[in-house]
Amino acid sequence: MITRRRRPFYTFPERRSSQIQLHVPGCFGRQISRKPRESPAPPRAPASASLWRRLVVVEAKMAAQAAAAAQAAAAQAAQAEAADSWYLALLGFAEHFRTSSPPKIRLCVHCLQAVFPFKPPQRIEARTHLQLGSVLYHHTKNSEQARSHLEKAWLISQQIPQFEDVKFEAASLLSELYCQENSVDAAKPLLRKAIQISQQTPYWHCRLLFQLAQLHTLEKDLVSACDLLGVGAEYARVVGSEYTRALFLLSKGMLLLMERKLQEVHPLLTLCGQIVENWQGNPIQKESLRVFFLVLQVTHYLDAGQVKSVKPCLKQLQQCIQTISTLHDDEILPSNPADLFHWLPKEHMCVLVYLVTVMHSMQAGYLEKAQKYTDKALMQLEKLKMLDCSPILSSFQVILLEHIIMCRLVTGHKATALQEISQVCQLCQQSPRLFSNHAAQLHTLLGLYCVSVNCMDNAEAQFTTALRLTNHQELWAFIVTNLASVYIREGNRHQEVLYSLLERINPDHSFPVSSHCLRAAAFYVRGLFSFFQGRYNEAKRFLRETLKMSNAEDLNRLTACSLVLLGHIFYVLGNHRESNNMVVPAMQLASKIPDMSVQLWSSALLRDLNKACGNAMDAHEAAQMHQNFSQQLLQDHIEACSLPEHNLITWTDGPPPVQFQAQNGPNTSLASLL
């Protein structure tokens, strides 16, 4: 989100001088009185008398016209002084009511509307329409009146030369209002025209380019958005703003990452890195560029599932945000008007760094660390949302909740996870755009919850719904992998569909995404399928490939799952020693994560292994651990299924349900866990 530096909404015009000097042609240096002086009688002259009389008449007429002009000028000066007085008085009252605590918007609007009966000049009229439109747009739900005033401000201001601030502010706000009313087709030509006529005004030209690019992005027209950002980068270079050029290029890089155009991303990020390092300017602006650059690098690594490789960049990012938090945010404006932008407020950047840290911890299997940073980020978000209603804060909150929900399901806190899923539903109810962007993820989370409480039919329905709603390749591969595991656990019910899914995520041949983590997970699912089919050698091959990939990038949870499944295979084959060599490290790793399901599975295997080897004490200890894990999971299972939010598992169409009714009783089957 590119924003401009804040300034007071109302800008008082310079007061005009009440003393206006009038210069009348032919009367320079003369004082003009109200009545013309009578000319002296001309001397009698026989030949020139008539000519002299005509000259006297002409001079008298000129003097009379000059006097009339002076009188009109005096009246105009008095009127101008009076106009200044009433206008500034009304403007001052409006600003007072707007900034009151709480704001008195109705009175503010009344004061601004009182300007029009005075029939003010065009400049005041256009500015007042803009102010009224802005107040109504930001503080009321009267979008119709807001649109009317902004349209008038835009229309009138185009007829006034050198009135750029009002003209382009009106265009910018009006296009925002059109988008809010789903009139995107009206917003686009408006912004294009404003961009066309703003090329001599660098700040507004760049701002309007950003705005139109954002509009195309919201419509998922990333090609047009990238083209506009490229135009903006070149324009910023021409007007000598390397800072804003970097903002345009980094924004373009972000969209290219979204499109998975990695061949274009790499040279672009390299260029951005050079610009950021070479630019010498405001320290906070420089560090914010560096944060933007590092966030793109970190998310690129995480999208690729390279959890270990990302650590140096993540460490730099965390150090960078610490540096920004110590810098004093002075309000010294840049000398180049094209530099009057910043990427995100400092507080928003802090939350974003927490967010990417949570994403990394979740993928790496450091779930306690993910919980710690989630708590910090959510606390910061609550404080910010008291003062700031920016939509990006709700997006941050939803993404944080999505990740912590997955952590809860792994650590055996299903009831808490379900309540947080309900919280995501409530946030999405408040914003149709937020729901549109996160509907597939929401159904995926419900599918994972259904798996954790052994509601496999509901899990299948949720994953199928999520597949229908997403075009994102990585999310698609994640959903298919989990859906395949559901079909594997259900036995022979969906053999044809299962074979089709496994072929589509075959890690040996043309895997659909470049994610290292998802490819390793696909090997694990193939190993799980081979295990259930009794093809143990094939299963071991797939699982060893999973171990190789997960160890390379510190994917701890995949490592633990692969170890315990290999241990189970060796136990079935009667190789107890090798089984123990797999299960013991799996248990240790699962305790470190902590992963409750893997701990339950590992403790059951350790119990049976020690019993088979005649280690009674170790078998008893493992049996006790298994009993404790079983009781914790059973209690959490009952609590989750008893919640009214449990009915969300049946929701597969339309917006999230508003209310939930309590279940008659929970399904306490733990067959899938045991």
mmCIF file with all atom_site columns, C-alpha atoms in Angstrom, residues 207-307:
data_model
loop_
_atom_site.group_PDB
_atom_site.id
_atom_site.type_symbol
_atom_site.label_atom_id
_atom_site.label_alt_id
_atom_site.label_comp_id
_atom_site.label_asym_id
_atom_site.label_entity_id
_atom_site.label_seq_id
_atom_site.pdbx_PDB_ins_code
_atom_site.Cartn_x
_atom_site.Cartn_y
_atom_site.Cartn_z
_atom_site.occupancy
_atom_site.B_iso_or_equiv
_atom_site.pdbx_formal_charge
_atom_site.auth_seq_id
_atom_site.auth_comp_id
_atom_site.auth_asym_id
_atom_site.auth_atom_id
_atom_site.pdbx_PDB_model_num
ATOM 1   C CA . ARG A 1 207 ? 0.053  8.851   -6.912  1.00 0.00 ? 207 ARG A CA 1
ATOM 2   C CA . LEU A 1 208 ? -2.596 8.349   -9.583  1.00 0.00 ? 208 LEU A CA 1
ATOM 3   C CA . LEU A 1 209 ? -0.448 5.720   -11.320 1.00 0.00 ? 209 LEU A CA 1
ATOM 4   C CA . PHE A 1 210 ? -0.180 3.825   -8.033  1.00 0.00 ? 210 PHE A CA 1
ATOM 5   C CA . GLN A 1 211 ? -3.923 4.108   -7.551  1.00 0.00 ? 211 GLN A CA 1
ATOM 6   C CA . LEU A 1 212 ? -4.831 2.780   -11.001 1.00 0.00 ? 212 LEU A CA 1
ATOM 7   C CA . ALA A 1 213 ? -2.302 -0.046  -10.635 1.00 0.00 ? 213 ALA A CA 1
ATOM 8   C CA . GLN A 1 214 ? -3.893 -0.988  -7.321  1.00 0.00 ? 214 GLN A CA 1
ATOM 9   C CA . LEU A 1 215 ? -7.326 -0.984  -8.954  1.00 0.00 ? 215 LEU A CA 1
ATOM 10  C CA . HIS A 1 216 ? -6.125 -3.388  -11.666 1.00 0.00 ? 216 HIS A CA 1
ATOM 11  C CA . THR A 1 217 ? -4.552 -5.568  -8.958  1.00 0.00 ? 217 THR A CA 1
ATOM 12  C CA . LEU A 1 218 ? -7.838 -5.806  -7.070  1.00 0.00 ? 218 LEU A CA 1
ATOM 13  C CA . GLU A 1 219 ? -9.437 -6.946  -10.322 1.00 0.00 ? 219 GLU A CA 1
ATOM 14  C CA . LYS A 1 220 ? -6.646 -9.533  -10.647 1.00 0.00 ? 220 LYS A CA 1
ATOM 15  C CA . ASP A 1 221 ? -5.504 -7.899  -13.897 1.00 0.00 ? 221 ASP A CA 1
ATOM 16  C CA . LEU A 1 222 ? -1.845 -8.134  -12.869 1.00 0.00 ? 222 LEU A CA 1
ATOM 17  C CA . VAL A 1 223 ? -0.511 -7.623  -16.395 1.00 0.00 ? 223 VAL A CA 1
ATOM 18  C CA . SER A 1 224 ? -2.068 -4.141  -16.683 1.00 0.00 ? 224 SER A CA 1
ATOM 19  C CA . ALA A 1 225 ? -0.976 -3.318  -13.126 1.00 0.00 ? 225 ALA A CA 1
ATOM 20  C CA . CYS A 1 226 ? 2.633  -4.312  -13.909 1.00 0.00 ? 226 CYS A CA 1
ATOM 21  C CA . ASP A 1 227 ? 2.595  -2.186  -17.074 1.00 0.00 ? 227 ASP A CA 1
ATOM 22  C CA . LEU A 1 228 ? 1.442  0.873   -15.107 1.00 0.00 ? 228 LEU A CA 1
ATOM 23  C CA . LEU A 1 229 ? 4.077  0.327   -12.426 1.00 0.00 ? 229 LEU A CA 1
ATOM 24  C CA . GLY A 1 230 ? 6.714  0.074   -15.149 1.00 0.00 ? 230 GLY A CA 1
ATOM 25  C CA . VAL A 1 231 ? 5.503  3.399   -16.583 1.00 0.00 ? 231 VAL A CA 1
ATOM 26  C CA . GLY A 1 232 ? 5.679  4.913   -13.102 1.00 0.00 ? 232 GLY A CA 1
ATOM 27  C CA . ALA A 1 233 ? 9.239  3.662   -12.562 1.00 0.00 ? 233 ALA A CA 1
ATOM 28  C CA . GLU A 1 234 ? 10.409 5.240   -15.811 1.00 0.00 ? 234 GLU A CA 1
ATOM 29  C CA . TYR A 1 235 ? 8.608  8.518   -15.038 1.00 0.00 ? 235 TYR A CA 1
ATOM 30  C CA . ALA A 1 236 ? 10.181 8.631   -11.551 1.00 0.00 ? 236 ALA A CA 1
ATOM 31  C CA . ARG A 1 237 ? 13.620 8.111   -13.121 1.00 0.00 ? 237 ARG A CA 1
ATOM 32  C CA . VAL A 1 238 ? 13.020 10.984  -15.557 1.00 0.00 ? 238 VAL A CA 1
ATOM 33  C CA . VAL A 1 239 ? 11.977 13.402  -12.787 1.00 0.00 ? 239 VAL A CA 1
ATOM 34  C CA . GLY A 1 240 ? 15.001 12.391  -10.699 1.00 0.00 ? 240 GLY A CA 1
ATOM 35  C CA . SER A 1 241 ? 13.263 10.401  -7.941  1.00 0.00 ? 241 SER A CA 1
ATOM 36  C CA . GLU A 1 242 ? 15.232 7.203   -7.359  1.00 0.00 ? 242 GLU A CA 1
ATOM 37  C CA . TYR A 1 243 ? 13.283 6.621   -4.135  1.00 0.00 ? 243 TYR A CA 1
ATOM 38  C CA . THR A 1 244 ? 9.883  6.511   -5.852  1.00 0.00 ? 244 THR A CA 1
ATOM 39  C CA . ARG A 1 245 ? 11.406 4.587   -8.748  1.00 0.00 ? 245 ARG A CA 1
ATOM 40  C CA . ALA A 1 246 ? 12.367 1.895   -6.220  1.00 0.00 ? 246 ALA A CA 1
ATOM 41  C CA . LEU A 1 247 ? 8.806  1.899   -4.832  1.00 0.00 ? 247 LEU A CA 1
ATOM 42  C CA . PHE A 1 248 ? 7.364  1.353   -8.310  1.00 0.00 ? 248 PHE A CA 1
ATOM 43  C CA . LEU A 1 249 ? 9.867  -1.430  -9.094  1.00 0.00 ? 249 LEU A CA 1
ATOM 44  C CA . LEU A 1 250 ? 9.364  -3.204  -5.757  1.00 0.00 ? 250 LEU A CA 1
ATOM 45  C CA . SER A 1 251 ? 5.590  -3.037  -6.238  1.00 0.00 ? 251 SER A CA 1
ATOM 46  C CA . LYS A 1 252 ? 6.017  -4.543  -9.693  1.00 0.00 ? 252 LYS A CA 1
ATOM 47  C CA . GLY A 1 253 ? 8.248  -7.250  -8.236  1.00 0.00 ? 253 GLY A CA 1
ATOM 48  C CA . MET A 1 254 ? 5.534  -8.093  -5.716  1.00 0.00 ? 254 MET A CA 1
ATOM 49  C CA . LEU A 1 255 ? 2.991  -8.596  -8.516  1.00 0.00 ? 255 LEU A CA 1
ATOM 50  C CA . LEU A 1 256 ? 5.430  -10.678 -10.562 1.00 0.00 ? 256 LEU A CA 1
ATOM 51  C CA . LEU A 1 257 ? 5.894  -12.939 -7.534  1.00 0.00 ? 257 LEU A CA 1
ATOM 52  C CA . MET A 1 258 ? 2.116  -13.283 -7.327  1.00 0.00 ? 258 MET A CA 1
ATOM 53  C CA . GLU A 1 259 ? 2.088  -14.297 -11.005 1.00 0.00 ? 259 GLU A CA 1
ATOM 54  C CA . ARG A 1 260 ? 5.013  -16.713 -10.440 1.00 0.00 ? 260 ARG A CA 1
ATOM 55  C CA . LYS A 1 261 ? 7.035  -15.009 -13.192 1.00 0.00 ? 261 LYS A CA 1
ATOM 56  C CA . LEU A 1 262 ? 10.289 -15.885 -11.461 1.00 0.00 ? 262 LEU A CA 1
ATOM 57  C CA . GLN A 1 263 ? 12.510 -15.282 -14.517 1.00 0.00 ? 263 GLN A CA 1
ATOM 58  C CA . GLU A 1 264 ? 11.405 -11.631 -14.494 1.00 0.00 ? 264 GLU A CA 1
ATOM 59  C CA . VAL A 1 265 ? 11.478 -11.294 -10.709 1.00 0.00 ? 265 VAL A CA 1
ATOM 60  C CA . HIS A 1 266 ? 15.148 -12.133 -10.155 1.00 0.00 ? 266 HIS A CA 1
ATOM 61  C CA . PRO A 1 267 ? 16.724 -9.391  -12.323 1.00 0.00 ? 267 PRO A CA 1
ATOM 62  C CA . LEU A 1 268 ? 14.139 -6.895  -11.070 1.00 0.00 ? 268 LEU A CA 1
ATOM 63  C CA . LEU A 1 269 ? 14.940 -7.599  -7.415  1.00 0.00 ? 269 LEU A CA 1
ATOM 64  C CA . THR A 1 270 ? 18.657 -7.382  -8.189  1.00 0.00 ? 270 THR A CA 1
ATOM 65  C CA . LEU A 1 271 ? 18.128 -3.904  -9.695  1.00 0.00 ? 271 LEU A CA 1
ATOM 66  C CA . CYS A 1 272 ? 15.982 -2.883  -6.716  1.00 0.00 ? 272 CYS A CA 1
ATOM 67  C CA . GLY A 1 273 ? 18.687 -4.002  -4.293  1.00 0.00 ? 273 GLY A CA 1
ATOM 68  C CA . GLN A 1 274 ? 21.241 -1.811  -6.072  1.00 0.00 ? 274 GLN A CA 1
ATOM 69  C CA . ILE A 1 275 ? 18.921 1.227   -6.091  1.00 0.00 ? 275 ILE A CA 1
ATOM 70  C CA . VAL A 1 276 ? 18.091 0.824   -2.391  1.00 0.00 ? 276 VAL A CA 1
ATOM 71  C CA . GLU A 1 277 ? 21.744 0.519   -1.356  1.00 0.00 ? 277 GLU A CA 1
ATOM 72  C CA . ASN A 1 278 ? 22.892 3.464   -3.499  1.00 0.00 ? 278 ASN A CA 1
ATOM 73  C CA . TRP A 1 279 ? 20.072 5.863   -2.574  1.00 0.00 ? 279 TRP A CA 1
ATOM 74  C CA . GLN A 1 280 ? 21.049 8.469   0.000   1.00 0.00 ? 280 GLN A CA 1
ATOM 75  C CA . GLY A 1 281 ? 18.126 10.205  1.630   1.00 0.00 ? 281 GLY A CA 1
ATOM 76  C CA . ASN A 1 282 ? 15.834 10.181  4.647   1.00 0.00 ? 282 ASN A CA 1
ATOM 77  C CA . PRO A 1 283 ? 16.990 7.256   6.887   1.00 0.00 ? 283 PRO A CA 1
ATOM 78  C CA . ILE A 1 284 ? 13.441 6.071   7.587   1.00 0.00 ? 284 ILE A CA 1
ATOM 79  C CA . GLN A 1 285 ? 12.573 6.100   3.885   1.00 0.00 ? 285 GLN A CA 1
ATOM 80  C CA . LYS A 1 286 ? 15.755 4.182   3.089   1.00 0.00 ? 286 LYS A CA 1
ATOM 81  C CA . GLU A 1 287 ? 15.081 1.576   5.781   1.00 0.00 ? 287 GLU A CA 1
ATOM 82  C CA . SER A 1 288 ? 11.455 1.223   4.681   1.00 0.00 ? 288 SER A CA 1
ATOM 83  C CA . LEU A 1 289 ? 12.667 0.474   1.138   1.00 0.00 ? 289 LEU A CA 1
ATOM 84  C CA . ARG A 1 290 ? 15.004 -2.130  2.587   1.00 0.00 ? 290 ARG A CA 1
ATOM 85  C CA . VAL A 1 291 ? 12.135 -3.695  4.567   1.00 0.00 ? 291 VAL A CA 1
ATOM 86  C CA . PHE A 1 292 ? 9.990  -3.841  1.409   1.00 0.00 ? 292 PHE A CA 1
ATOM 87  C CA . PHE A 1 293 ? 12.868 -5.466  -0.496  1.00 0.00 ? 293 PHE A CA 1
ATOM 88  C CA . LEU A 1 294 ? 13.597 -8.030  2.257   1.00 0.00 ? 294 LEU A CA 1
ATOM 89  C CA . VAL A 1 295 ? 9.908  -8.887  2.736   1.00 0.00 ? 295 VAL A CA 1
ATOM 90  C CA . LEU A 1 296 ? 9.720  -9.792  -0.963  1.00 0.00 ? 296 LEU A CA 1
ATOM 91  C CA . GLN A 1 297 ? 12.836 -11.948 -0.664  1.00 0.00 ? 297 GLN A CA 1
ATOM 92  C CA . VAL A 1 298 ? 11.582 -13.726 2.470   1.00 0.00 ? 298 VAL A CA 1
ATOM 93  C CA . THR A 1 299 ? 8.126  -14.443 1.063   1.00 0.00 ? 299 THR A CA 1
ATOM 94  C CA . HIS A 1 300 ? 9.727  -15.667 -2.168  1.00 0.00 ? 300 HIS A CA 1
ATOM 95  C CA . TYR A 1 301 ? 11.784 -18.212 -0.194  1.00 0.00 ? 301 TYR A CA 1
ATOM 96  C CA . LEU A 1 302 ? 8.793  -19.248 1.919   1.00 0.00 ? 302 LEU A CA 1
ATOM 97  C CA . ASP A 1 303 ? 6.592  -19.713 -1.159  1.00 0.00 ? 303 ASP A CA 1
ATOM 98  C CA . ALA A 1 304 ? 9.327  -21.975 -2.506  1.00 0.00 ? 304 ALA A CA 1
ATOM 99  C CA . GLY A 1 305 ? 9.304  -23.935 0.785   1.00 0.00 ? 305 GLY A CA 1
ATOM 100 C CA . GLN A 1 306 ? 12.967 -23.106 1.454   1.00 0.00 ? 306 GLN A CA 1
ATOM 101 C CA . VAL A 1 307 ? 12.748 -22.641 5.202   1.00 0.00 ? 307 VAL A CA 1
#
